[in-house]
Amino acid sequence: MIPERASNTAEVASAPLGLLSIEAACRRAAAYAGAVDGLETLPLFLLPGRTLARNIEAAHACPPFAQSAMDGYAVATGGGLLPGTVLAVVGRVAAGQAGGPITAGAASRIFTGAPLPPGADAVVMQERVDVLDGGIALRDPVRAGEHVRRMGEDVTPGSLLVEAGIRLDARHVALLAAQGLAALEVRRRLRVALASTGDELLAPGGLPGAGTGIFDSNRPMLLGLLARAGHDVIDVGCVPDDPASLAGVLASLADHADLIVTTGGVSVGEEDHSATALARAGGIGETLRIALKPGKPALVGRVGAAAYLGLPGNPVSALVSWSLLGRAMVGALEGRPFQRPLGLGVALAGPLLRKAGRTEFMPARLATANGEPMLQVLGSTSARLRPLVDADGFVEVPAHVASAQSGTRLPFHAFERLLAP
């Protein structure tokens, strides 16, 4: 369902300077991207990076039986056992074996992961006993339940294991494998088309321009992010600053891509043609004015069967906007709700001064002071790439903050998390 115009939303009224909040802009972008059709069944080892198609509920308890959490001795405590109690060792149980019953006054040698013998209700660590001829003497009191993994204490049958729409990783694979599952249905890979716009752009690997051209950095950067996320990527290349040319590209991709992304031409200048091209291609959409720096303007919409995202042309703006709007749209296409990236609060190493009014993402480097992490802010610009390489992530400065003293805690987005698939 296509959203109502942004001017009718509550978020706009409360956003600074009449701009959309980041959360509102992401929701509007995601509204143009419906979950894709098409499923495939994959073995567990191929699941990381793929999006689960259906809820998975537990069929079995984990652990499937009461088992020892330690190497030691299984005992029957009754009302509790006191230090100095001597127990006869009557059996031995290793993982994968079944032991004989345990009665009062007896113990069974047991190893980690082995099923608790019938009658036993605790395990004594081997380090907390004195070994005698044919028995053991307890050094400490023992109570029921000590060092025992209870049946189903991790997972109970019928409980929700993994929710549909989750992008799976190795943690999920381990949990699913513990249920005896061998393969699962996931959504097919997204087809994402990417184009740069601009007459000034030169293809990497070519010759430098004679004072008028620049190498295209946006497309290689975003192609790398898309490939790392496991999408099927359509590299469109560079498109001239011409609405007819861009409209032709959009129309040709409309029924072949799930998401079309362009960079550049989304502002309101005479050379910004993305909105016009989208309309000429038969698409619908809107320009979002976001309380975000860098990355204030963005264009979102649909053309044919494809969702469309027009990113700013400056490289840092494109990166920040993709990390927010792009992730929101990809999430919607993969069938999961938008989740705003959350930063971890880290203290500033020095004072910060800026113009308030928009939430700003600034490159920052992690340092330490008195053993505590601190943030060194590396400046504010949408066109410089070097600070990104010198930084460990972005510090997020809320819209209302004009200045902050050293020691002020602000959200920090590590690149390894913000740019993760």
Short mmCIF file of C-alpha atoms in Angstrom, two decimals:
data_model
loop_
_atom_site.label_atom_id
_atom_site.label_comp_id
_atom_site.label_asym_id
_atom_site.label_seq_id
_atom_site.Cartn_x
_atom_site.Cartn_y
_atom_site.Cartn_z
CA MET A 1 0.00 0.00 0.00
CA ILE A 2 1.39 3.41 -0.99
CA PRO A 3 1.54 5.84 1.95
CA GLU A 4 -0.36 9.10 2.20
CA ARG A 5 1.49 12.28 1.48
CA ALA A 6 4.14 13.08 4.07
CA SER A 7 2.56 16.44 4.89
CA ASN A 8 -0.39 14.61 6.47
CA THR A 9 1.65 12.60 8.95
CA ALA A 10 2.02 13.41 12.63
CA GLU A 11 5.80 12.96 12.50
CA VAL A 12 6.21 15.94 10.16
CA ALA A 13 4.51 18.33 12.53
CA SER A 14 6.92 17.47 15.34
CA ALA A 15 10.07 17.28 13.24
CA PRO A 16 12.41 20.31 13.25
CA LEU A 17 11.91 22.83 10.45
CA GLY A 18 9.00 20.80 9.07
CA LEU A 19 11.31 17.95 8.09
CA LEU A 20 10.56 14.26 8.43
CA SER A 21 12.12 12.42 11.35
CA ILE A 22 14.44 9.56 10.41
CA GLU A 23 11.92 7.04 11.74
CA ALA A 24 9.06 8.54 9.72
CA ALA A 25 11.18 8.70 6.55
CA CYS A 26 12.18 5.05 6.91
CA ARG A 27 8.58 3.97 7.39
CA ARG A 28 7.53 5.90 4.31
CA ALA A 29 10.33 4.38 2.25
CA ALA A 30 9.45 0.87 3.46
CA ALA A 31 5.79 1.40 2.53
CA TYR A 32 6.76 1.35 -1.17
CA ALA A 33 8.44 -2.06 -0.80
CA GLY A 34 6.23 -5.13 -0.35
CA ALA A 35 7.60 -8.55 0.53
CA VAL A 36 8.79 -10.43 -2.55
CA ASP A 37 7.30 -13.72 -3.71
CA GLY A 38 9.39 -16.81 -4.28
CA LEU A 39 10.80 -19.33 -1.82
CA GLU A 40 13.55 -21.92 -1.91
CA THR A 41 14.56 -24.73 0.41
CA LEU A 42 18.18 -24.76 1.53
CA PRO A 43 20.29 -26.98 3.80
CA LEU A 44 21.21 -25.44 7.13
CA PHE A 45 24.78 -24.57 6.21
CA LEU A 46 23.55 -22.31 3.40
CA LEU A 47 21.07 -20.40 5.59
CA PRO A 48 23.32 -17.61 6.96
CA GLY A 49 22.47 -14.37 5.22
CA ARG A 50 19.07 -15.61 4.02
CA THR A 51 15.64 -14.52 5.27
CA LEU A 52 13.42 -17.12 6.93
CA ALA A 53 10.08 -17.54 5.18
CA ARG A 54 7.94 -19.01 7.99
CA ASN A 55 7.90 -19.18 11.77
CA ILE A 56 9.72 -22.19 13.17
CA GLU A 57 8.39 -23.75 16.37
CA ALA A 58 10.24 -26.24 18.53
CA ALA A 59 9.27 -29.87 18.09
CA HIS A 60 11.60 -31.15 20.83
CA ALA A 61 12.79 -30.08 24.25
CA CYS A 62 16.36 -28.90 24.62
CA PRO A 63 18.02 -30.48 26.43
CA PRO A 64 15.94 -33.56 25.51
CA PHE A 65 16.63 -35.12 28.96
CA ALA A 66 18.10 -34.07 32.29
CA GLN A 67 21.87 -34.15 31.92
CA SER A 68 25.05 -33.40 33.76
CA ALA A 69 26.58 -29.94 33.38
CA MET A 70 29.93 -31.08 34.80
CA ASP A 71 32.33 -33.96 35.02
CA GLY A 72 31.69 -35.40 38.47
CA TYR A 73 29.36 -37.73 40.35
CA ALA A 74 25.59 -38.09 40.09
CA VAL A 75 23.94 -38.37 43.49
CA ALA A 76 20.51 -38.65 45.13
CA THR A 77 20.40 -35.82 47.67
CA GLY A 78 17.15 -36.59 49.50
CA GLY A 79 16.88 -33.64 51.88
CA GLY A 80 20.47 -32.60 51.16
CA LEU A 81 23.91 -34.07 51.74
CA LEU A 82 26.41 -32.74 54.29
CA PRO A 83 30.20 -32.32 53.99
CA GLY A 84 32.01 -35.53 54.92
CA THR A 85 29.24 -37.80 53.62
CA VAL A 86 30.74 -40.96 52.11
CA LEU A 87 29.03 -42.43 49.02
CA ALA A 88 29.73 -45.70 47.23
CA VAL A 89 30.46 -45.33 43.50
CA VAL A 90 28.25 -47.89 41.78
CA GLY A 91 28.35 -46.93 38.09
CA ARG A 92 29.78 -44.83 35.30
CA VAL A 93 27.84 -42.80 32.69
CA ALA A 94 29.37 -41.05 29.66
CA ALA A 95 27.59 -38.91 27.08
CA GLY A 96 25.43 -41.11 24.86
CA GLN A 97 25.05 -43.82 27.51
CA ALA A 98 22.31 -44.67 30.00
CA GLY A 99 23.19 -45.33 33.63
CA GLY A 100 21.62 -47.58 36.21
CA PRO A 101 19.47 -46.19 39.02
CA ILE A 102 20.98 -44.32 41.97
CA THR A 103 19.76 -44.75 45.53
CA ALA A 104 20.59 -43.02 48.79
CA GLY A 105 24.17 -43.60 49.84
CA ALA A 106 25.40 -44.24 46.30
CA ALA A 107 26.90 -42.20 43.46
CA SER A 108 27.68 -42.74 39.79
CA ARG A 109 30.68 -41.37 37.96
CA ILE A 110 29.26 -39.05 35.26
CA PHE A 111 30.59 -36.83 32.49
CA THR A 112 29.37 -33.59 30.95
CA GLY A 113 26.33 -34.07 28.73
CA ALA A 114 25.53 -37.57 30.01
CA PRO A 115 21.90 -38.29 31.02
CA LEU A 116 21.23 -38.16 34.74
CA PRO A 117 20.67 -41.73 36.03
CA PRO A 118 17.22 -42.57 37.44
CA GLY A 119 16.97 -41.47 41.06
CA ALA A 120 19.80 -38.91 40.82
CA ASP A 121 18.93 -35.24 41.31
CA ALA A 122 22.32 -33.49 41.51
CA VAL A 123 25.89 -33.69 40.29
CA VAL A 124 28.92 -33.08 42.48
CA MET A 125 31.92 -31.57 40.68
CA GLN A 126 34.87 -33.94 40.66
CA GLU A 127 37.03 -31.17 42.14
CA ARG A 128 34.80 -31.08 45.27
CA VAL A 129 35.19 -34.68 46.40
CA ASP A 130 37.92 -36.84 47.91
CA VAL A 131 38.26 -40.12 46.07
CA LEU A 132 38.32 -43.19 48.32
CA ASP A 133 38.69 -46.89 47.59
CA GLY A 134 35.34 -47.66 45.95
CA GLY A 135 33.71 -44.39 46.93
CA ILE A 136 33.91 -40.63 47.44
CA ALA A 137 33.70 -38.22 50.39
CA LEU A 138 31.93 -34.89 49.89
CA ARG A 139 33.84 -31.68 50.71
CA ASP A 140 30.77 -29.40 50.51
CA PRO A 141 27.03 -29.62 51.12
CA VAL A 142 25.04 -30.76 48.06
CA ARG A 143 21.46 -29.73 47.23
CA ALA A 144 19.06 -31.03 44.61
CA GLY A 145 19.49 -29.51 41.13
CA GLU A 146 23.14 -28.57 41.45
CA HIS A 147 25.05 -28.84 38.15
CA VAL A 148 22.11 -30.38 36.35
CA ARG A 149 20.76 -29.16 33.00
CA ARG A 150 17.02 -29.68 33.32
CA MET A 151 15.04 -31.18 30.46
CA GLY A 152 13.66 -28.32 28.32
CA GLU A 153 15.39 -25.54 30.29
CA ASP A 154 16.71 -24.07 27.02
CA VAL A 155 13.80 -24.80 24.66
CA THR A 156 10.32 -26.15 25.40
CA PRO A 157 8.28 -27.96 22.73
CA GLY A 158 5.89 -25.65 20.89
CA SER A 159 7.85 -22.48 21.68
CA LEU A 160 8.75 -20.08 18.86
CA LEU A 161 12.34 -20.74 17.81
CA VAL A 162 12.86 -18.25 14.98
CA GLU A 163 10.36 -15.76 13.60
CA ALA A 164 9.65 -15.35 9.89
CA GLY A 165 11.49 -12.41 8.38
CA ILE A 166 14.64 -12.90 10.46
CA ARG A 167 17.90 -12.72 8.52
CA LEU A 168 19.59 -15.89 9.65
CA ASP A 169 23.14 -16.31 10.87
CA ALA A 170 25.24 -19.01 12.49
CA ARG A 171 23.46 -18.63 15.85
CA HIS A 172 20.11 -19.52 14.29
CA VAL A 173 21.67 -22.44 12.43
CA ALA A 174 22.93 -23.92 15.71
CA LEU A 175 19.52 -23.56 17.37
CA LEU A 176 17.72 -25.09 14.39
CA ALA A 177 20.21 -27.93 14.08
CA ALA A 178 19.64 -28.76 17.77
CA GLN A 179 16.04 -29.50 16.76
CA GLY A 180 17.18 -32.03 14.18
CA LEU A 181 16.20 -29.84 11.22
CA ALA A 182 18.14 -30.38 7.99
CA ALA A 183 16.69 -27.74 5.62
CA LEU A 184 14.33 -24.77 5.70
CA GLU A 185 12.41 -22.48 3.35
CA VAL A 186 13.83 -19.00 2.87
CA ARG A 187 12.89 -16.10 0.64
CA ARG A 188 14.69 -15.94 -2.67
CA ARG A 189 17.52 -13.46 -3.04
CA LEU A 190 16.55 -9.89 -3.80
CA ARG A 191 17.38 -8.50 -7.25
CA VAL A 192 18.77 -5.02 -6.72
CA ALA A 193 19.68 -2.74 -9.64
CA LEU A 194 22.10 0.12 -9.05
CA ALA A 195 22.94 3.13 -11.22
CA SER A 196 24.91 6.32 -10.70
CA THR A 197 23.74 9.51 -12.38
CA GLY A 198 25.89 12.43 -13.45
CA ASP A 199 27.66 13.71 -16.54
CA GLU A 200 30.75 14.33 -14.44
CA LEU A 201 31.23 10.70 -13.42
CA LEU A 202 34.13 8.62 -14.70
CA ALA A 203 34.31 4.85 -14.44
CA PRO A 204 36.99 3.58 -12.03
CA GLY A 205 39.91 2.22 -13.99
CA GLY A 206 39.66 4.89 -16.67
CA LEU A 207 41.62 8.07 -17.17
CA PRO A 208 41.13 11.15 -14.98
CA GLY A 209 39.04 13.95 -16.45
CA ALA A 210 40.60 17.20 -17.63
CA GLY A 211 39.38 19.27 -14.67
CA THR A 212 35.69 18.40 -15.11
CA GLY A 213 35.25 14.74 -14.24
CA ILE A 214 35.47 12.69 -11.04
CA PHE A 215 35.67 8.96 -10.52
CA ASP A 216 32.42 7.33 -9.44
CA SER A 217 32.81 6.18 -5.82
CA ASN A 218 29.16 5.70 -4.92
CA ARG A 219 28.44 2.75 -7.19
CA PRO A 220 31.44 0.59 -6.18
CA MET A 221 30.72 1.36 -2.51
CA LEU A 222 27.06 0.38 -2.73
CA LEU A 223 27.72 -2.59 -5.01
CA GLY A 224 30.07 -3.90 -2.34
CA LEU A 225 27.43 -3.53 0.36
CA LEU A 226 24.79 -5.21 -1.79
CA ALA A 227 27.07 -8.10 -2.71
CA ARG A 228 28.09 -8.60 0.92
CA ALA A 229 24.42 -8.77 1.86
CA GLY A 230 23.95 -11.63 -0.62
CA HIS A 231 21.66 -9.85 -3.08
CA ASP A 232 21.65 -10.55 -6.81
CA VAL A 233 23.07 -7.27 -8.13
CA ILE A 234 22.38 -5.64 -11.50
CA ASP A 235 25.13 -3.09 -12.19
CA VAL A 236 23.59 -0.51 -14.51
CA GLY A 237 26.65 1.72 -14.64
CA CYS A 238 26.59 5.50 -15.01
CA VAL A 239 23.57 7.27 -16.53
CA PRO A 240 23.83 10.81 -17.97
CA ASP A 241 22.10 13.80 -16.35
CA ASP A 242 19.18 13.51 -18.71
CA PRO A 243 15.61 12.67 -17.61
CA ALA A 244 14.83 10.76 -20.80
CA SER A 245 17.91 8.53 -20.44
CA LEU A 246 17.23 7.80 -16.77
CA ALA A 247 13.51 7.20 -17.47
CA GLY A 248 14.48 4.64 -20.09
CA VAL A 249 16.73 2.85 -17.62
CA LEU A 250 14.04 2.80 -14.93
CA ALA A 251 11.41 1.52 -17.36
CA SER A 252 13.71 -1.25 -18.59
CA LEU A 253 14.36 -2.43 -15.01
CA ALA A 254 10.81 -2.07 -13.73
CA ASP A 255 9.86 -5.72 -14.19
CA HIS A 256 13.30 -7.28 -13.63
CA ALA A 257 14.40 -5.85 -10.26
CA ASP A 258 12.88 -5.87 -6.81
CA LEU A 259 14.62 -2.63 -5.90
CA ILE A 260 16.15 0.03 -8.15
CA VAL A 261 18.67 2.36 -6.52
CA THR A 262 20.16 5.48 -8.08
CA THR A 263 22.56 8.02 -6.64
CA GLY A 264 22.49 11.72 -7.47
CA GLY A 265 19.84 14.03 -8.89
CA VAL A 266 17.37 13.87 -5.99
CA SER A 267 17.50 17.50 -4.87
CA VAL A 268 15.54 20.41 -6.40
CA GLY A 269 18.17 21.96 -8.67
CA GLU A 270 17.86 22.35 -12.42
CA GLU A 271 20.21 19.40 -12.95
CA ASP A 272 18.32 17.08 -10.59
CA HIS A 273 16.21 14.88 -12.82
CA SER A 274 15.42 11.74 -10.81
CA ALA A 275 11.86 12.71 -9.86
CA THR A 276 11.04 13.70 -13.43
CA ALA A 277 12.55 10.48 -14.77
CA LEU A 278 10.57 8.37 -12.30
CA ALA A 279 7.32 9.98 -13.48
CA ARG A 280 8.25 9.57 -17.17
CA ALA A 281 8.94 5.89 -16.56
CA GLY A 282 5.40 5.47 -15.29
CA GLY A 283 6.39 5.35 -11.64
CA ILE A 284 5.03 7.04 -8.56
CA GLY A 285 6.89 8.44 -5.60
CA GLU A 286 7.77 11.38 -3.43
CA THR A 287 10.78 13.39 -2.36
CA LEU A 288 11.49 13.06 1.34
CA ARG A 289 12.94 16.04 3.17
CA ILE A 290 14.53 14.42 6.20
CA ALA A 291 15.88 15.94 9.40
CA LEU A 292 19.16 14.19 8.62
CA LYS A 293 22.70 15.36 7.94
CA PRO A 294 24.23 14.31 5.66
CA GLY A 295 21.43 13.09 3.43
CA LYS A 296 18.52 15.51 3.75
CA PRO A 297 16.81 14.74 0.41
CA ALA A 298 15.85 11.30 -0.89
CA LEU A 299 13.39 10.04 -3.47
CA VAL A 300 11.27 6.94 -2.82
CA GLY A 301 8.58 5.26 -4.88
CA ARG A 302 7.71 2.41 -7.21
CA VAL A 303 8.03 1.78 -10.91
CA GLY A 304 6.40 -1.32 -12.33
CA ALA A 305 7.05 -4.22 -9.95
CA ALA A 306 10.13 -2.57 -8.44
CA ALA A 307 10.55 -0.36 -5.42
CA TYR A 308 12.69 2.70 -6.10
CA LEU A 309 15.19 4.59 -3.94
CA GLY A 310 17.00 7.70 -5.13
CA LEU A 311 19.98 8.51 -2.90
CA PRO A 312 21.95 11.77 -2.70
CA GLY A 313 25.05 12.08 -4.85
CA ASN A 314 27.59 12.98 -2.18
CA PRO A 315 29.25 9.74 -1.04
CA VAL A 316 28.84 10.09 2.72
CA SER A 317 25.23 11.20 2.23
CA ALA A 318 24.62 8.16 0.05
CA LEU A 319 26.18 5.85 2.64
CA VAL A 320 24.19 7.27 5.57
CA SER A 321 20.93 7.33 3.59
CA TRP A 322 21.42 3.74 2.41
CA SER A 323 22.15 2.61 5.98
CA LEU A 324 18.76 3.99 7.04
CA LEU A 325 16.34 4.17 4.09
CA GLY A 326 17.96 1.38 2.08
CA ARG A 327 17.94 -1.04 4.99
CA ALA A 328 14.31 -0.17 5.71
CA MET A 329 13.30 -0.95 2.12
CA VAL A 330 15.35 -4.15 1.95
CA GLY A 331 13.79 -5.26 5.23
CA ALA A 332 10.29 -4.69 3.84
CA LEU A 333 11.16 -6.60 0.66
CA GLU A 334 12.43 -9.49 2.78
CA GLY A 335 9.30 -9.50 4.91
CA ARG A 336 10.53 -8.04 8.17
CA PRO A 337 9.49 -4.81 9.94
CA PHE A 338 11.73 -1.78 10.04
CA GLN A 339 14.07 -1.54 13.00
CA ARG A 340 15.91 1.74 13.42
CA PRO A 341 19.64 1.10 13.90
CA LEU A 342 20.47 1.69 17.55
CA GLY A 343 23.81 3.09 18.60
CA LEU A 344 25.72 2.32 21.78
CA GLY A 345 26.21 5.29 24.11
CA VAL A 346 29.88 6.32 24.18
CA ALA A 347 31.40 9.44 25.77
CA LEU A 348 32.92 12.22 23.66
CA ALA A 349 36.68 12.73 24.02
CA GLY A 350 36.32 16.47 23.40
CA PRO A 351 33.70 19.20 23.05
CA LEU A 352 31.39 19.31 20.02
CA LEU A 353 29.86 22.40 18.42
CA ARG A 354 27.50 22.43 15.45
CA LYS A 355 24.27 23.89 14.05
CA ALA A 356 21.24 22.17 15.55
CA GLY A 357 18.12 21.24 13.60
CA ARG A 358 18.94 17.89 12.01
CA THR A 359 20.15 14.57 13.37
CA GLU A 360 23.74 14.34 12.21
CA PHE A 361 25.96 11.33 11.61
CA MET A 362 29.65 12.26 12.02
CA PRO A 363 32.64 9.98 11.43
CA ALA A 364 34.28 9.17 14.76
CA ARG A 365 37.23 7.14 15.97
CA LEU A 366 37.23 5.03 19.12
CA ALA A 367 39.96 5.84 21.65
CA THR A 368 40.46 5.11 25.34
CA ALA A 369 40.92 7.36 28.36
CA ASN A 370 41.50 5.84 31.81
CA GLY A 371 40.51 2.49 30.39
CA GLU A 372 37.14 3.76 29.14
CA PRO A 373 36.11 4.06 25.45
CA MET A 374 35.89 7.61 24.11
CA LEU A 375 34.92 9.10 20.75
CA GLN A 376 37.11 11.40 18.72
CA VAL A 377 34.88 13.18 16.19
CA LEU A 378 36.61 13.56 12.81
CA GLY A 379 34.55 16.39 11.35
CA SER A 380 31.37 16.91 9.40
CA THR A 381 31.15 16.76 5.61
CA SER A 382 29.12 14.87 3.04
CA ALA A 383 31.79 14.81 0.33
CA ARG A 384 34.99 13.66 2.07
CA LEU A 385 35.73 9.94 2.12
CA ARG A 386 39.03 9.92 3.99
CA PRO A 387 37.40 10.46 7.42
CA LEU A 388 35.33 7.32 6.86
CA VAL A 389 38.47 5.22 6.52
CA ASP A 390 40.04 6.85 9.59
CA ALA A 391 36.84 6.35 11.62
CA ASP A 392 35.42 3.31 13.39
CA GLY A 393 31.82 4.40 12.87
CA PHE A 394 29.38 7.30 13.08
CA VAL A 395 28.46 9.26 16.18
CA GLU A 396 24.78 10.23 16.01
CA VAL A 397 24.09 13.76 17.24
CA PRO A 398 20.38 14.33 17.98
CA ALA A 399 18.66 17.15 16.11
CA HIS A 400 18.23 19.38 19.16
CA VAL A 401 21.90 19.22 20.23
CA ALA A 402 23.97 22.28 19.24
CA SER A 403 26.87 21.66 21.59
CA ALA A 404 28.11 18.89 23.84
CA GLN A 405 30.87 18.84 26.40
CA SER A 406 33.64 16.29 26.73
CA GLY A 407 32.24 13.23 28.46
CA THR A 408 28.75 13.57 26.99
CA ARG A 409 27.45 10.18 25.92
CA LEU A 410 26.05 10.00 22.39
CA PRO A 411 24.92 7.03 20.27
CA PHE A 412 27.80 5.44 18.37
CA HIS A 413 27.17 3.22 15.31
CA ALA A 414 30.13 0.96 14.62
CA PHE A 415 30.63 0.43 10.88
CA GLU A 416 30.81 -3.33 11.32
CA ARG A 417 27.23 -3.25 12.62
CA LEU A 418 25.74 -0.37 10.65
CA LEU A 419 27.08 -1.69 7.33
CA ALA A 420 26.41 -5.34 8.10
CA PRO A 421 24.14 -7.31 5.77
#
